[in-house]
Amino acid sequence: MERDTNFILGIYDDEDVLKDAVTKVRESGVKIHEVFTPYPVHGLEDVLGYKRSKLPIAAFLFGMLGTCLALTMQVLMMSVDWPMIIGGKDHAPLPDFIPVTFELTVLLASFGMVGVFMVSSNLKPWAQPRIFDLRSTDDKHVMAIDIAHNANIEETKIKELLQTSGASEVNNKSFE
Amino acid sequence: MQVTSSVREPLVTGGKTYKDVTHDVSRQVEGKPTVGWMLGLAVAIGTLLLGGIAVGATVWEGIGMWGLNKTVGWAWDITNFVWWVGIGHAGTLISAVLLLFRQKWRTSINRAAEAMTIFAVICAAMFPVLHMGRPWLGAYWALPLPNVFGSLWVNFNSPLLWDVFAISTYFSVSLVFWYIGLIPDFATIRDRATGLRKTIYGALSFGWTGAAKSWMHYEAVSLILAGLATPLVLSVHTIVSFDFATSVIPGWHTTIFPPYFVAGAIFSGFAMVLTLMIITRKLFKLEDYITMVHIELMNIVIIITGSIVGIAYITEFFIAWYSGVEAEQYAFINRAFGPYWWAYWSMMTCNVISPQLFWFKKIRTSIVFTFLLSLVVNIGMWFERFVIIVTSLHRDFLPSSWAMFYPTWADVGVYLFTFGLFFTLFLLFAKFFPVINMAEVKSVLKSSSEKVNK
């Protein structure tokens, strides 16, 4: 897919102004590429219309996998492959298997979820991200609008909209 | 932009803006190391090398270098193991349990507390591994490998094996939780840097951009990890206590152990967080972020957990009498009035009496007193484990095999080694990683909109 290269950036100082601005911009029919913030702004994903993160489901499924693997492993080793009576308990002492089963459930749930997070958010050590504005990891909220995706609306109109919605700066940004 | 509420004391003082937060925290990552830091690192590495001699001797000659004998088969090693694991509990408690309870004051101390957790667990793991005598074999003795590797399958009925799973899961999940929190802050440092530093922190930041979608997933991941880490942290010290409680040694065989150990772990962990944070805030001039409010709240946690521990000590004594089991009764009388009476009464003084001083507001809001008492609590908690382990073992069922335990230089040296390791890792962390979670602190600067410092 050809990556779009020309963007209009609205720079905001305050998270509440930003959230109102996002609502206003979206109501006027302009499509927002993405908003970059230095810290998690609560409620921003709602005004942007993002669907809830599905990562908890991934965690649950990986956790279930951990439970099954742990129980299977312990039963196979202790009860099937080399059954021994230890401490007068039977060959499959399920209560004794609870601690390891719990630990492996937590381990697989955490690592599975984090793995899915890394892949879905494209986080990897060799990633070369496109930084729209260096200040977006410091103290500014940056709203990026893709010009090509809003071809039906004039560029000056979009800039005007950003200005009136409370942006402290409106810039153009092009990538190679 | 900080909001000042008329009701609550602000979590961050000094009217900090977002830019100030970035600047104040990134400062020591970007600047030249201070003299104090270099001196500290030199002492830590020196201790590490000195203790390394004892570790070398232990591995070369075997654990006969330690003061163990056939009656006291567990002593300093397991004491130190439980002590370090206990210290590790505060980090996860602060970052996970306080996140679930929506305690926003956690934001400026969670990063360092989690780092402390990870380093403390590394130190703890040293002891069981060295105690195996041949650690290079021990690495696979503890793993569930097929019988062709020389021994039978590992025994899943044994709490010692549960410990292997508990500690390694705890370590890996804490590490991941910590690293996920670091990613946005590494991105902040990357965006301020040039040259080599930009490349290194760029790789560490995993290409984080701060996109709203990534933050949404990040928040979901943090919440679920906190939800998983909370029962995990409780399970870890529960399982550590099973090492003792599932045996039939008088003084160990008690059902009170799991909650009592968990409370003790939080107690000692918060004391260690206080010790470290009081030094760190001074050294890196972070007094506006780690404020008196934080110190006082941590002291309150210490009063609560210290009192739980105190009640547990008394309950143990009562139950020993009430059970009518002579061996159990003897074990407890011997603890308090036997040859190790001094260890028992050090434990009682440090853990039960001294934290009660924090009921006085003057004392719990005094940096000097807090610092001193945090050291006292850590000494007391070390004695608690020593009392439980050594005094229960040294006079067992047969009086003919009664013995005393005396540490050798190798026992002391291995313990020193873990101190050196812990402080070396912590000082390296404090210099090269942001010690305060910048992104999360920024998110609590403005919680409601009344008066904003621009």
PDB file of C-alpha atoms in Angstrom, chain B residues 81-277:
ATOM      1  CA  PHE B  81      16.317 -15.879  49.757  1.00  0.00           C
ATOM      2  CA  VAL B  82      13.044 -15.214  51.577  1.00  0.00           C
ATOM      3  CA  TRP B  83      14.245 -11.760  52.611  1.00  0.00           C
ATOM      4  CA  TRP B  84      15.053 -10.689  49.041  1.00  0.00           C
ATOM      5  CA  VAL B  85      11.862 -12.187  47.599  1.00  0.00           C
ATOM      6  CA  GLY B  86       9.905 -10.365  50.291  1.00  0.00           C
ATOM      7  CA  ILE B  87      11.524  -7.068  49.357  1.00  0.00           C
ATOM      8  CA  GLY B  88      10.551  -7.714  45.782  1.00  0.00           C
ATOM      9  CA  HIS B  89       6.869  -7.704  46.664  1.00  0.00           C
ATOM     10  CA  ALA B  90       6.487  -3.970  47.123  1.00  0.00           C
ATOM     11  CA  GLY B  91       7.149  -3.144  43.493  1.00  0.00           C
ATOM     12  CA  THR B  92       4.309  -5.223  42.147  1.00  0.00           C
ATOM     13  CA  LEU B  93       2.073  -4.192  44.997  1.00  0.00           C
ATOM     14  CA  ILE B  94       2.616  -0.520  44.164  1.00  0.00           C
ATOM     15  CA  SER B  95       2.252  -0.887  40.422  1.00  0.00           C
ATOM     16  CA  ALA B  96      -0.470  -3.544  40.239  1.00  0.00           C
ATOM     17  CA  VAL B  97      -2.572  -3.461  43.400  1.00  0.00           C
ATOM     18  CA  LEU B  98      -2.527   0.329  43.644  1.00  0.00           C
ATOM     19  CA  LEU B  99      -3.404   0.556  39.949  1.00  0.00           C
ATOM     20  CA  LEU B 100      -6.468  -1.611  40.520  1.00  0.00           C
ATOM     21  CA  PHE B 101      -7.417   0.597  43.488  1.00  0.00           C
ATOM     22  CA  ARG B 102      -6.867   3.690  41.314  1.00  0.00           C
ATOM     23  CA  GLN B 103      -4.309   5.136  43.722  1.00  0.00           C
ATOM     24  CA  LYS B 104      -2.744   7.833  41.595  1.00  0.00           C
ATOM     25  CA  TRP B 105       0.110   8.506  43.985  1.00  0.00           C
ATOM     26  CA  ARG B 106       1.682   5.303  42.751  1.00  0.00           C
ATOM     27  CA  THR B 107       2.689   6.975  39.465  1.00  0.00           C
ATOM     28  CA  SER B 108       5.870   8.647  40.694  1.00  0.00           C
ATOM     29  CA  ILE B 109       7.217   5.668  42.634  1.00  0.00           C
ATOM     30  CA  ASN B 110       6.111   2.642  40.601  1.00  0.00           C
ATOM     31  CA  ARG B 111       8.990   2.652  38.131  1.00  0.00           C
ATOM     32  CA  ALA B 112      11.742   2.530  40.758  1.00  0.00           C
ATOM     33  CA  ALA B 113       9.783   0.117  42.938  1.00  0.00           C
ATOM     34  CA  GLU B 114       9.345  -2.289  40.034  1.00  0.00           C
ATOM     35  CA  ALA B 115      13.035  -2.055  39.195  1.00  0.00           C
ATOM     36  CA  MET B 116      13.743  -2.875  42.826  1.00  0.00           C
ATOM     37  CA  THR B 117      11.441  -5.897  42.530  1.00  0.00           C
ATOM     38  CA  ILE B 118      13.266  -7.258  39.531  1.00  0.00           C
ATOM     39  CA  PHE B 119      16.721  -6.782  41.035  1.00  0.00           C
ATOM     40  CA  ALA B 120      15.633  -8.219  44.393  1.00  0.00           C
ATOM     41  CA  VAL B 121      14.259 -11.335  42.705  1.00  0.00           C
ATOM     42  CA  ILE B 122      17.558 -11.784  40.838  1.00  0.00           C
ATOM     43  CA  CYS B 123      19.389 -11.587  44.194  1.00  0.00           C
ATOM     44  CA  ALA B 124      16.912 -14.012  45.767  1.00  0.00           C
ATOM     45  CA  ALA B 125      17.353 -16.541  42.968  1.00  0.00           C
ATOM     46  CA  MET B 126      21.111 -16.637  43.665  1.00  0.00           C
ATOM     47  CA  PHE B 127      20.565 -18.538  46.911  1.00  0.00           C
ATOM     48  CA  PRO B 128      18.607 -21.640  45.867  1.00  0.00           C
ATOM     49  CA  VAL B 129      20.796 -21.905  42.767  1.00  0.00           C
ATOM     50  CA  LEU B 130      24.012 -21.784  44.824  1.00  0.00           C
ATOM     51  CA  HIS B 131      22.525 -24.109  47.413  1.00  0.00           C
ATOM     52  CA  MET B 132      22.224 -26.761  44.721  1.00  0.00           C
ATOM     53  CA  GLY B 133      25.991 -27.095  45.061  1.00  0.00           C
ATOM     54  CA  ARG B 134      26.472 -27.593  41.365  1.00  0.00           C
ATOM     55  CA  PRO B 135      24.492 -24.720  39.863  1.00  0.00           C
ATOM     56  CA  TRP B 136      25.328 -25.678  36.279  1.00  0.00           C
ATOM     57  CA  LEU B 137      23.456 -28.941  36.810  1.00  0.00           C
ATOM     58  CA  GLY B 138      20.842 -27.337  39.016  1.00  0.00           C
ATOM     59  CA  ALA B 139      19.685 -25.292  36.084  1.00  0.00           C
ATOM     60  CA  TYR B 140      18.171 -28.375  34.542  1.00  0.00           C
ATOM     61  CA  TRP B 141      17.416 -30.381  37.664  1.00  0.00           C
ATOM     62  CA  ALA B 142      14.701 -27.899  38.417  1.00  0.00           C
ATOM     63  CA  LEU B 143      13.159 -28.024  34.951  1.00  0.00           C
ATOM     64  CA  PRO B 144      10.556 -30.546  33.828  1.00  0.00           C
ATOM     65  CA  LEU B 145      12.812 -32.475  31.467  1.00  0.00           C
ATOM     66  CA  PRO B 146      12.400 -36.128  30.381  1.00  0.00           C
ATOM     67  CA  ASN B 147      13.774 -38.963  32.491  1.00  0.00           C
ATOM     68  CA  VAL B 148      16.622 -39.599  30.030  1.00  0.00           C
ATOM     69  CA  PHE B 149      18.369 -36.537  31.475  1.00  0.00           C
ATOM     70  CA  GLY B 150      19.477 -38.636  34.409  1.00  0.00           C
ATOM     71  CA  SER B 151      16.827 -38.270  37.055  1.00  0.00           C
ATOM     72  CA  LEU B 152      13.088 -38.751  37.207  1.00  0.00           C
ATOM     73  CA  TRP B 153      10.569 -36.134  36.272  1.00  0.00           C
ATOM     74  CA  VAL B 154      10.529 -33.227  38.694  1.00  0.00           C
ATOM     75  CA  ASN B 155       8.116 -33.748  41.592  1.00  0.00           C
ATOM     76  CA  PHE B 156       5.008 -31.611  41.190  1.00  0.00           C
ATOM     77  CA  ASN B 157       3.949 -32.497  44.737  1.00  0.00           C
ATOM     78  CA  SER B 158       6.844 -30.494  46.130  1.00  0.00           C
ATOM     79  CA  PRO B 159       6.495 -26.852  47.163  1.00  0.00           C
ATOM     80  CA  LEU B 160      10.154 -26.368  46.233  1.00  0.00           C
ATOM     81  CA  LEU B 161       9.243 -27.027  42.620  1.00  0.00           C
ATOM     82  CA  TRP B 162       6.189 -24.783  42.914  1.00  0.00           C
ATOM     83  CA  ASP B 163       8.664 -22.125  43.990  1.00  0.00           C
ATOM     84  CA  VAL B 164      10.662 -22.581  40.788  1.00  0.00           C
ATOM     85  CA  PHE B 165       7.541 -21.873  38.759  1.00  0.00           C
ATOM     86  CA  ALA B 166       6.308 -19.103  41.048  1.00  0.00           C
ATOM     87  CA  ILE B 167       9.571 -17.175  41.191  1.00  0.00           C
ATOM     88  CA  SER B 168      10.343 -17.491  37.496  1.00  0.00           C
ATOM     89  CA  THR B 169       6.806 -16.472  36.504  1.00  0.00           C
ATOM     90  CA  TYR B 170       6.927 -13.591  38.943  1.00  0.00           C
ATOM     91  CA  PHE B 171      10.252 -12.424  37.581  1.00  0.00           C
ATOM     92  CA  SER B 172       9.214 -12.602  33.929  1.00  0.00           C
ATOM     93  CA  VAL B 173       5.796 -11.002  34.401  1.00  0.00           C
ATOM     94  CA  SER B 174       7.283  -8.188  36.517  1.00  0.00           C
ATOM     95  CA  LEU B 175       9.951  -7.622  33.893  1.00  0.00           C
ATOM     96  CA  VAL B 176       7.385  -7.361  31.115  1.00  0.00           C
ATOM     97  CA  PHE B 177       5.125  -5.083  33.167  1.00  0.00           C
ATOM     98  CA  TRP B 178       8.082  -2.833  33.924  1.00  0.00           C
ATOM     99  CA  TYR B 179       9.256  -2.743  30.329  1.00  0.00           C
ATOM    100  CA  ILE B 180       5.820  -1.938  28.897  1.00  0.00           C
ATOM    101  CA  GLY B 181       5.747   1.093  31.193  1.00  0.00           C
ATOM    102  CA  LEU B 182       9.229   2.133  30.088  1.00  0.00           C
ATOM    103  CA  ILE B 183       8.477   2.137  26.342  1.00  0.00           C
ATOM    104  CA  PRO B 184       6.707   5.551  26.161  1.00  0.00           C
ATOM    105  CA  ASP B 185       9.390   7.143  28.350  1.00  0.00           C
ATOM    106  CA  PHE B 186      12.173   5.759  26.179  1.00  0.00           C
ATOM    107  CA  ALA B 187      10.363   7.369  23.243  1.00  0.00           C
ATOM    108  CA  THR B 188      10.424  10.704  25.089  1.00  0.00           C
ATOM    109  CA  ILE B 189      14.175  10.435  25.582  1.00  0.00           C
ATOM    110  CA  ARG B 190      14.625   9.332  21.963  1.00  0.00           C
ATOM    111  CA  ASP B 191      12.797  12.417  20.703  1.00  0.00           C
ATOM    112  CA  ARG B 192      15.035  14.716  22.736  1.00  0.00           C
ATOM    113  CA  ALA B 193      18.283  13.028  21.719  1.00  0.00           C
ATOM    114  CA  THR B 194      20.639  12.979  18.749  1.00  0.00           C
ATOM    115  CA  GLY B 195      23.311  10.608  17.522  1.00  0.00           C
ATOM    116  CA  LEU B 196      24.087   7.372  19.294  1.00  0.00           C
ATOM    117  CA  ARG B 197      21.718   8.026  22.172  1.00  0.00           C
ATOM    118  CA  LYS B 198      18.877   8.450  19.687  1.00  0.00           C
ATOM    119  CA  THR B 199      19.705   5.079  18.109  1.00  0.00           C
ATOM    120  CA  ILE B 200      19.922   3.262  21.460  1.00  0.00           C
ATOM    121  CA  TYR B 201      16.801   4.754  23.005  1.00  0.00           C
ATOM    122  CA  GLY B 202      15.084   4.445  19.629  1.00  0.00           C
ATOM    123  CA  ALA B 203      15.636   0.682  19.743  1.00  0.00           C
ATOM    124  CA  LEU B 204      14.601   0.537  23.407  1.00  0.00           C
ATOM    125  CA  SER B 205      11.420   2.486  22.668  1.00  0.00           C
ATOM    126  CA  PHE B 206      10.307  -0.132  20.110  1.00  0.00           C
ATOM    127  CA  GLY B 207       9.134   2.588  17.730  1.00  0.00           C
ATOM    128  CA  TRP B 208       6.575   4.096  20.101  1.00  0.00           C
ATOM    129  CA  THR B 209       4.803   7.162  18.709  1.00  0.00           C
ATOM    130  CA  GLY B 210       2.160   7.897  21.319  1.00  0.00           C
ATOM    131  CA  ALA B 211      -0.715   7.266  18.903  1.00  0.00           C
ATOM    132  CA  ALA B 212      -4.114   7.295  20.587  1.00  0.00           C
ATOM    133  CA  LYS B 213      -4.725   3.743  19.391  1.00  0.00           C
ATOM    134  CA  SER B 214      -1.473   2.495  20.946  1.00  0.00           C
ATOM    135  CA  TRP B 215      -2.316   4.250  24.213  1.00  0.00           C
ATOM    136  CA  MET B 216      -5.706   2.558  24.238  1.00  0.00           C
ATOM    137  CA  HIS B 217      -4.060  -0.863  23.905  1.00  0.00           C
ATOM    138  CA  TYR B 218      -1.369   0.139  26.381  1.00  0.00           C
ATOM    139  CA  GLU B 219      -3.992   0.996  28.966  1.00  0.00           C
ATOM    140  CA  ALA B 220      -5.768  -2.312  28.379  1.00  0.00           C
ATOM    141  CA  VAL B 221      -2.481  -4.209  28.709  1.00  0.00           C
ATOM    142  CA  SER B 222      -1.580  -2.365  31.933  1.00  0.00           C
ATOM    143  CA  LEU B 223      -4.943  -3.082  33.472  1.00  0.00           C
ATOM    144  CA  ILE B 224      -4.924  -6.783  32.603  1.00  0.00           C
ATOM    145  CA  LEU B 225      -1.294  -7.185  33.671  1.00  0.00           C
ATOM    146  CA  ALA B 226      -2.182  -5.516  36.973  1.00  0.00           C
ATOM    147  CA  GLY B 227      -5.109  -7.884  37.350  1.00  0.00           C
ATOM    148  CA  LEU B 228      -2.839 -10.863  36.671  1.00  0.00           C
ATOM    149  CA  ALA B 229       0.051  -9.597  38.783  1.00  0.00           C
ATOM    150  CA  THR B 230      -2.103  -9.016  41.872  1.00  0.00           C
ATOM    151  CA  PRO B 231      -2.970 -12.694  42.522  1.00  0.00           C
ATOM    152  CA  LEU B 232       0.505 -13.564  41.249  1.00  0.00           C
ATOM    153  CA  VAL B 233       2.272 -11.489  43.887  1.00  0.00           C
ATOM    154  CA  LEU B 234       0.075 -13.005  46.594  1.00  0.00           C
ATOM    155  CA  SER B 235       0.741 -16.499  45.245  1.00  0.00           C
ATOM    156  CA  VAL B 236       4.512 -16.070  45.219  1.00  0.00           C
ATOM    157  CA  HIS B 237       4.997 -15.475  48.913  1.00  0.00           C
ATOM    158  CA  THR B 238       2.244 -17.963  49.687  1.00  0.00           C
ATOM    159  CA  ILE B 239       4.248 -20.595  47.841  1.00  0.00           C
ATOM    160  CA  VAL B 240       7.476 -19.448  49.517  1.00  0.00           C
ATOM    161  CA  SER B 241       5.728 -19.974  52.860  1.00  0.00           C
ATOM    162  CA  PHE B 242       4.624 -23.462  51.679  1.00  0.00           C
ATOM    163  CA  ASP B 243       8.322 -24.405  51.584  1.00  0.00           C
ATOM    164  CA  PHE B 244       8.035 -24.353  55.368  1.00  0.00           C
ATOM    165  CA  ALA B 245       4.356 -24.829  56.099  1.00  0.00           C
ATOM    166  CA  THR B 246       3.950 -28.127  54.228  1.00  0.00           C
ATOM    167  CA  SER B 247       6.777 -29.721  56.221  1.00  0.00           C
ATOM    168  CA  VAL B 248       6.246 -31.349  59.628  1.00  0.00           C
ATOM    169  CA  ILE B 249       8.817 -29.317  61.565  1.00  0.00           C
ATOM    170  CA  PRO B 250       7.382 -27.737  64.731  1.00  0.00           C
ATOM    171  CA  GLY B 251       7.384 -23.988  64.232  1.00  0.00           C
ATOM    172  CA  TRP B 252       6.950 -24.361  60.464  1.00  0.00           C
ATOM    173  CA  HIS B 253       3.867 -26.543  60.192  1.00  0.00           C
ATOM    174  CA  THR B 254       1.265 -23.795  60.562  1.00  0.00           C
ATOM    175  CA  THR B 255      -1.610 -22.685  58.351  1.00  0.00           C
ATOM    176  CA  ILE B 256      -1.070 -19.042  59.318  1.00  0.00           C
ATOM    177  CA  PHE B 257       2.085 -18.884  57.205  1.00  0.00           C
ATOM    178  CA  PRO B 258       0.743 -17.750  53.806  1.00  0.00           C
ATOM    179  CA  PRO B 259      -1.051 -14.540  54.906  1.00  0.00           C
ATOM    180  CA  TYR B 260       1.618 -13.860  57.507  1.00  0.00           C
ATOM    181  CA  PHE B 261       4.404 -14.168  54.942  1.00  0.00           C
ATOM    182  CA  VAL B 262       2.586 -11.991  52.409  1.00  0.00           C
ATOM    183  CA  ALA B 263       2.038  -9.238  54.986  1.00  0.00           C
ATOM    184  CA  GLY B 264       5.669  -9.488  56.030  1.00  0.00           C
ATOM    185  CA  ALA B 265       6.782  -9.268  52.420  1.00  0.00           C
ATOM    186  CA  ILE B 266       4.819  -6.085  51.789  1.00  0.00           C
ATOM    187  CA  PHE B 267       6.083  -4.702  55.077  1.00  0.00           C
ATOM    188  CA  SER B 268       9.752  -5.225  54.221  1.00  0.00           C
ATOM    189  CA  GLY B 269       9.254  -4.250  50.591  1.00  0.00           C
ATOM    190  CA  PHE B 270       7.786  -0.862  51.455  1.00  0.00           C
ATOM    191  CA  ALA B 271      10.620  -0.294  53.896  1.00  0.00           C
ATOM    192  CA  MET B 272      13.139  -0.958  51.123  1.00  0.00           C
ATOM    193  CA  VAL B 273      11.233   1.307  48.693  1.00  0.00           C
ATOM    194  CA  LEU B 274      11.429   4.071  51.288  1.00  0.00           C
ATOM    195  CA  THR B 275      15.150   3.529  51.852  1.00  0.00           C
ATOM    196  CA  LEU B 276      15.835   3.725  48.130  1.00  0.00           C
ATOM    197  CA  MET B 277      13.403   6.539  47.299  1.00  0.00           C
TER     198      MET B 277
END
